[in-house]
Amino acid sequence: MSAIVTLYALAISSNQNREHWTRYAMQQLEGLGECQFSRIYQIPCRQGKGADYYNLAVLLQTHLNFAQLDAFLKQLEVQAGRIRPSHHIPLDMDIVAHGATISSLQPVASRLPLPFDAVKPLSELWQDCPAADASMPYQIVNQ
């Protein structure tokens, strides 16, 4: 592990056994460092070909570097049974930004533009989130 603490903004979604896999992801992330979670939103599948998603965002402070955290997230997806490509997604976890502080978060270029289903929960935690329309009315699953 690196001695440097980095702040990451993460997007998490699930449309298969949603309660279980979002809870699992949150528990696993709490083991890596300090976490701040958004509310969980129920958002329709973008292409309309799968079940509705649970989407949430996380701000995570950890000693892991980008590559280590990305590998950890992808391993959690595999453990959840994620198969690509598919509209049936037990767990999808992406790093969308990173930096030393909330004010210095830089978006991951390959993730831009951020999809609307990631922006809504991210905007709760990161006021400068590169926004699509975060005002869309999605059902909040938890407070």
Coordinates of N, CA and C in Angstrom, one line a residue:
M1 N 0.8 -1.2 0.0 CA 0.0 0.0 0.0 C 0.9 1.2 0.0
S2 N 0.3 2.3 -0.6 CA 1.0 3.6 -0.6 C 0.8 4.3 0.7
A3 N 1.7 5.2 1.1 CA 1.6 6.0 2.3 C 0.7 7.2 2.0
I4 N 0.4 7.5 0.7 CA -0.4 8.7 0.4 C -1.9 8.3 0.4
V5 N -2.7 9.1 1.0 CA -4.1 8.9 1.1 C -4.8 9.7 -0.1
T6 N -5.6 9.0 -0.8 CA -6.3 9.5 -2.0 C -7.8 9.5 -1.8
L7 N -8.4 10.5 -2.2 CA -9.9 10.6 -2.2 C -10.4 10.1 -3.5
Y8 N -11.3 9.2 -3.5 CA -11.9 8.7 -4.8 C -13.4 8.9 -4.7
A9 N -14.0 9.2 -5.9 CA -15.4 9.2 -6.1 C -15.8 8.0 -6.9
L10 N -16.7 7.2 -6.3 CA -17.0 5.9 -7.0 C -18.5 5.9 -7.3
A11 N -18.9 5.2 -8.4 CA -20.2 5.0 -8.7 C -20.5 3.5 -8.6
I12 N -21.6 3.1 -8.0 CA -21.9 1.7 -7.7 C -23.4 1.5 -8.2
S13 N -23.6 0.4 -8.9 CA -24.9 0.1 -9.4 C -25.1 -1.4 -9.4
S14 N -26.4 -1.8 -9.3 CA -26.8 -3.2 -9.3 C -28.2 -3.3 -9.7
N15 N -28.5 -4.3 -10.6 CA -29.9 -4.6 -11.0 C -30.2 -6.1 -10.8
Q16 N -29.4 -6.8 -10.1 CA -29.7 -8.2 -9.8 C -29.4 -8.4 -8.3
N17 N -30.4 -8.9 -7.5 CA -30.2 -9.0 -6.1 C -29.7 -7.7 -5.5
R18 N -30.3 -6.6 -5.9 CA -29.8 -5.3 -5.6 C -29.5 -5.0 -4.2
E19 N -30.4 -5.3 -3.2 CA -30.1 -5.0 -1.8 C -28.9 -5.7 -1.3
H20 N -28.8 -7.0 -1.7 CA -27.6 -7.8 -1.2 C -26.3 -7.2 -1.7
W21 N -26.2 -7.0 -3.0 CA -25.0 -6.6 -3.6 C -24.6 -5.1 -3.3
T22 N -25.5 -4.2 -3.2 CA -25.2 -2.9 -2.8 C -24.7 -2.9 -1.3
R23 N -25.3 -3.6 -0.5 CA -24.9 -3.8 0.9 C -23.5 -4.4 1.0
Y24 N -23.3 -5.4 0.2 CA -22.0 -6.1 0.2 C -20.9 -5.1 -0.3
A25 N -21.1 -4.4 -1.3 CA -20.2 -3.4 -1.8 C -19.8 -2.4 -0.8
M26 N -20.8 -1.9 -0.1 CA -20.6 -0.8 0.9 C -19.8 -1.4 2.1
Q27 N -20.0 -2.6 2.5 CA -19.3 -3.3 3.6 C -17.8 -3.4 3.1
Q28 N -17.6 -3.9 1.9 CA -16.2 -4.1 1.4 C -15.4 -2.8 1.4
L29 N -16.1 -1.7 0.9 CA -15.4 -0.4 0.8 C -15.1 0.1 2.2
E30 N -16.0 -0.1 3.2 CA -15.7 0.4 4.5 C -14.4 -0.2 5.1
G31 N -14.0 -1.4 4.6 CA -12.8 -2.0 5.0 C -11.5 -1.4 4.4
L32 N -11.7 -0.5 3.4 CA -10.6 0.1 2.8 C -10.2 1.5 3.3
G33 N -11.1 2.1 4.0 CA -10.9 3.4 4.5 C -12.1 4.2 4.9
E34 N -12.0 5.5 5.0 CA -13.2 6.3 5.4 C -14.1 6.5 4.2
C35 N -15.4 6.2 4.4 CA -16.4 6.2 3.4 C -17.5 7.2 3.7
Q36 N -18.0 7.9 2.7 CA -19.2 8.7 2.8 C -20.1 8.2 1.6
F37 N -21.3 7.8 2.0 CA -22.2 7.2 1.0 C -23.4 8.2 0.7
S38 N -23.8 8.2 -0.6 CA -25.0 8.9 -1.0 C -26.2 8.1 -0.6
R39 N -27.4 8.6 -0.8 CA -28.6 7.8 -0.7 C -28.6 6.8 -1.9
I40 N -29.4 5.8 -1.8 CA -29.5 4.8 -2.9 C -30.7 5.2 -3.7
Y41 N -30.5 5.3 -5.0 CA -31.6 5.6 -5.9 C -32.0 4.4 -6.8
Q42 N -33.3 4.3 -7.0 CA -33.8 3.3 -8.0 C -33.9 4.0 -9.3
I43 N -33.2 3.5 -10.3 CA -33.2 4.2 -11.6 C -33.4 3.1 -12.7
P44 N -34.3 3.5 -13.7 CA -34.6 2.5 -14.8 C -33.3 2.2 -15.6
C45 N -33.3 1.0 -16.1 CA -32.2 0.5 -17.0 C -32.2 1.5 -18.2
R46 N -31.0 2.0 -18.6 CA -30.9 2.9 -19.7 C -31.5 2.4 -21.0
Q47 N -31.3 1.2 -21.4 CA -31.8 0.7 -22.6 C -33.2 0.0 -22.5
G48 N -33.7 0.0 -21.2 CA -35.0 -0.6 -21.0 C -35.0 -2.1 -21.2
K49 N -33.8 -2.8 -21.2 CA -33.7 -4.2 -21.4 C -33.4 -5.0 -20.2
G50 N -33.2 -4.3 -19.1 CA -33.0 -5.0 -17.8 C -33.8 -4.5 -16.7
A51 N -33.6 -5.0 -15.5 CA -34.3 -4.6 -14.3 C -33.8 -3.2 -13.9
D52 N -34.6 -2.5 -13.1 CA -34.2 -1.2 -12.6 C -32.9 -1.4 -11.7
Y53 N -32.1 -0.4 -11.7 CA -30.9 -0.4 -10.9 C -31.1 0.3 -9.5
Y54 N -30.3 -0.1 -8.6 CA -30.0 0.6 -7.4 C -28.6 1.3 -7.7
N55 N -28.6 2.6 -7.6 CA -27.4 3.4 -7.8 C -27.0 4.2 -6.6
L56 N -25.8 4.3 -6.3 CA -25.3 5.1 -5.2 C -23.9 5.6 -5.5
A57 N -23.4 6.6 -4.8 CA -22.1 7.1 -5.0 C -21.4 7.0 -3.6
V58 N -20.0 6.9 -3.7 CA -19.2 6.8 -2.5 C -18.0 7.8 -2.6
L59 N -17.7 8.5 -1.6 CA -16.4 9.1 -1.4 C -15.6 8.3 -0.5
L60 N -14.5 7.8 -1.0 CA -13.6 6.9 -0.3 C -12.2 7.5 -0.1
Q61 N -11.7 7.6 1.1 CA -10.3 7.9 1.4 C -9.6 6.7 1.7
T62 N -8.5 6.4 1.0 CA -7.8 5.1 1.2 C -6.3 5.3 0.8
H63 N -5.5 4.4 1.2 CA -4.1 4.4 0.9 C -3.8 3.6 -0.4
L64 N -4.9 3.0 -0.9 CA -4.7 2.3 -2.2 C -4.5 3.2 -3.3
N65 N -3.6 2.9 -4.3 CA -3.4 3.7 -5.5 C -4.5 3.4 -6.5
F66 N -4.6 4.1 -7.6 CA -5.7 4.0 -8.5 C -5.7 2.5 -9.1
A67 N -4.6 2.0 -9.5 CA -4.6 0.6 -10.1 C -5.0 -0.4 -9.0
Q68 N -4.6 -0.3 -7.8 CA -4.9 -1.2 -6.7 C -6.4 -1.2 -6.5
L69 N -7.0 0.0 -6.4 CA -8.4 0.2 -6.1 C -9.2 -0.3 -7.3
D70 N -8.8 0.0 -8.5 CA -9.6 -0.5 -9.7 C -9.6 -2.0 -9.7
A71 N -8.5 -2.6 -9.4 CA -8.4 -4.1 -9.4 C -9.3 -4.7 -8.3
F72 N -9.3 -4.0 -7.2 CA -10.2 -4.5 -6.1 C -11.6 -4.4 -6.5
L73 N -12.0 -3.3 -7.1 CA -13.4 -3.1 -7.5 C -13.8 -4.2 -8.6
K74 N -12.9 -4.4 -9.5 CA -13.2 -5.4 -10.6 C -13.3 -6.8 -10.0
Q75 N -12.5 -7.1 -9.0 CA -12.6 -8.4 -8.3 C -13.9 -8.6 -7.6
L76 N -14.4 -7.5 -6.9 CA -15.7 -7.6 -6.3 C -16.8 -7.9 -7.3
E77 N -16.7 -7.2 -8.5 CA -17.7 -7.5 -9.6 C -17.7 -9.0 -9.9
V78 N -16.5 -9.6 -10.1 CA -16.4 -11.0 -10.5 C -17.0 -11.8 -9.4
Q79 N -16.7 -11.5 -8.1 CA -17.2 -12.3 -7.0 C -18.7 -12.2 -7.0
A80 N -19.3 -11.1 -7.4 CA -20.8 -11.0 -7.5 C -21.4 -11.7 -8.7
G81 N -20.5 -12.2 -9.6 CA -21.0 -12.9 -10.8 C -21.2 -12.1 -12.0
R82 N -20.6 -10.9 -12.1 CA -20.7 -10.0 -13.2 C -20.1 -10.7 -14.5
I83 N -20.9 -10.7 -15.5 CA -20.5 -11.2 -16.8 C -20.7 -10.0 -17.8
R84 N -19.7 -9.8 -18.6 CA -19.7 -8.7 -19.6 C -19.8 -9.3 -21.0
P85 N -20.5 -8.8 -21.9 CA -21.5 -7.7 -21.8 C -22.9 -8.4 -21.3
S86 N -23.6 -7.6 -20.6 CA -24.9 -8.1 -20.1 C -25.7 -7.0 -19.6
H87 N -27.1 -7.1 -19.6 CA -27.9 -6.1 -19.0 C -28.3 -6.6 -17.6
H88 N -27.8 -7.8 -17.2 CA -28.1 -8.3 -15.9 C -26.8 -8.2 -15.1
I89 N -26.8 -7.1 -14.2 CA -25.5 -6.7 -13.5 C -25.7 -6.8 -12.0
P90 N -25.1 -7.8 -11.4 CA -25.2 -7.9 -10.0 C -24.5 -6.8 -9.3
L91 N -23.3 -6.4 -9.9 CA -22.5 -5.3 -9.3 C -21.7 -4.6 -10.3
D92 N -21.7 -3.3 -10.4 CA -20.9 -2.5 -11.3 C -20.3 -1.4 -10.4
M93 N -19.0 -1.3 -10.4 CA -18.3 -0.4 -9.5 C -17.2 0.3 -10.3
D94 N -17.3 1.7 -10.4 CA -16.3 2.4 -11.2 C -15.7 3.6 -10.4
I95 N -14.5 3.8 -10.6 CA -13.8 5.1 -10.1 C -14.2 6.1 -11.1
V96 N -14.8 7.2 -10.7 CA -15.2 8.3 -11.6 C -14.3 9.5 -11.4
A97 N -13.7 9.7 -10.3 CA -12.8 10.8 -10.0 C -11.8 10.5 -8.9
H98 N -10.7 11.2 -8.8 CA -9.8 11.0 -7.7 C -9.0 12.3 -7.5
G99 N -8.5 12.5 -6.3 CA -7.7 13.6 -6.0 C -7.3 13.6 -4.5
A100 N -6.6 14.7 -4.1 CA -6.2 14.7 -2.7 C -7.3 15.2 -1.8
T101 N -8.2 16.0 -2.3 CA -9.3 16.6 -1.5 C -10.6 16.7 -2.4
I102 N -11.7 16.9 -1.8 CA -12.9 17.1 -2.5 C -12.8 18.2 -3.6
S103 N -12.1 19.3 -3.2 CA -12.0 20.4 -4.2 C -11.0 20.2 -5.3
S104 N -10.2 19.1 -5.1 CA -9.2 18.8 -6.2 C -9.6 17.5 -7.0
L105 N -10.8 17.0 -6.8 CA -11.2 15.8 -7.5 C -11.1 16.1 -9.0
Q106 N -10.5 15.1 -9.7 CA -10.4 15.2 -11.2 C -11.1 14.0 -11.8
P107 N -12.1 14.2 -12.7 CA -12.8 13.1 -13.3 C -11.8 12.2 -14.1
V108 N -12.1 10.9 -14.1 CA -11.4 10.0 -14.9 C -11.9 10.2 -16.4
A109 N -11.0 10.6 -17.3 CA -11.4 11.0 -18.6 C -12.2 9.9 -19.3
S110 N -11.8 8.6 -19.2 CA -12.6 7.6 -19.9 C -14.0 7.4 -19.4
R111 N -14.4 8.0 -18.3 CA -15.7 7.9 -17.7 C -16.6 9.1 -18.2
L112 N -16.0 10.1 -18.8 CA -16.8 11.3 -19.3 C -17.4 11.0 -20.6
P113 N -18.6 11.6 -20.9 CA -19.4 12.3 -19.9 C -20.1 11.2 -18.9
L114 N -20.2 11.7 -17.7 CA -20.8 10.8 -16.7 C -22.3 10.5 -17.1
P115 N -22.8 9.3 -17.0 CA -24.2 9.0 -17.3 C -25.1 9.6 -16.2
F116 N -26.3 10.0 -16.6 CA -27.3 10.6 -15.7 C -27.5 9.8 -14.4
D117 N -27.4 8.4 -14.5 CA -27.7 7.6 -13.4 C -26.6 7.6 -12.4
A118 N -25.4 8.1 -12.8 CA -24.3 8.2 -11.8 C -24.2 9.6 -11.2
V119 N -24.7 10.6 -12.0 CA -24.6 12.0 -11.6 C -25.5 12.3 -10.4
K120 N -26.7 11.8 -10.4 CA -27.6 12.1 -9.3 C -27.1 11.7 -8.0
P121 N -26.6 10.5 -7.7 CA -26.0 10.2 -6.4 C -24.7 10.9 -6.2
L122 N -23.9 11.1 -7.2 CA -22.6 11.8 -7.1 C -22.8 13.2 -6.6
S123 N -23.8 13.9 -7.2 CA -24.0 15.3 -6.9 C -24.4 15.5 -5.4
E124 N -24.8 14.5 -4.7 CA -25.1 14.6 -3.3 C -23.8 14.8 -2.5
L125 N -22.7 14.2 -3.0 CA -21.4 14.2 -2.2 C -20.4 15.1 -2.8
W126 N -20.5 15.4 -4.1 CA -19.5 16.2 -4.8 C -20.2 17.3 -5.6
Q127 N -20.2 18.5 -5.0 CA -20.9 19.6 -5.6 C -20.4 20.0 -7.0
D128 N -19.1 19.8 -7.3 CA -18.6 20.1 -8.6 C -18.6 19.0 -9.6
C129 N -19.4 18.0 -9.3 CA -19.5 16.8 -10.2 C -19.9 17.3 -11.6
P130 N -19.1 16.8 -12.6 CA -19.5 17.2 -14.0 C -20.9 16.7 -14.3
A131 N -21.8 17.6 -14.4 CA -23.2 17.2 -14.3 C -23.9 17.1 -15.7
A132 N -24.7 16.0 -15.8 CA -25.7 16.0 -16.8 C -26.9 16.6 -16.0
D133 N -28.1 16.1 -16.2 CA -29.3 16.7 -15.5 C -29.5 15.9 -14.3
A134 N -29.0 16.4 -13.1 CA -29.1 15.7 -11.8 C -30.5 16.0 -11.2
S135 N -31.3 16.7 -11.9 CA -32.6 17.1 -11.3 C -33.7 16.1 -11.6
M136 N -33.4 15.0 -12.3 CA -34.4 14.0 -12.7 C -35.0 13.4 -11.5
P137 N -36.3 13.1 -11.4 CA -36.9 12.6 -10.2 C -36.8 11.1 -10.1
Y138 N -35.8 10.6 -9.3 CA -35.7 9.2 -9.1 C -36.1 8.8 -7.7
Q139 N -36.6 7.6 -7.6 CA -37.1 7.1 -6.3 C -35.9 6.9 -5.4
I140 N -35.9 7.4 -4.2 CA -34.9 7.2 -3.2 C -35.3 5.9 -2.4
V141 N -34.3 5.0 -2.3 CA -34.6 3.7 -1.7 C -34.3 3.8 -0.2
N142 N -33.3 4.5 0.2 CA -32.9 4.7 1.6 C -32.6 6.2 1.9
Q143 N -32.6 6.5 3.2 CA -32.3 7.9 3.6 C -31.0 8.0 4.2

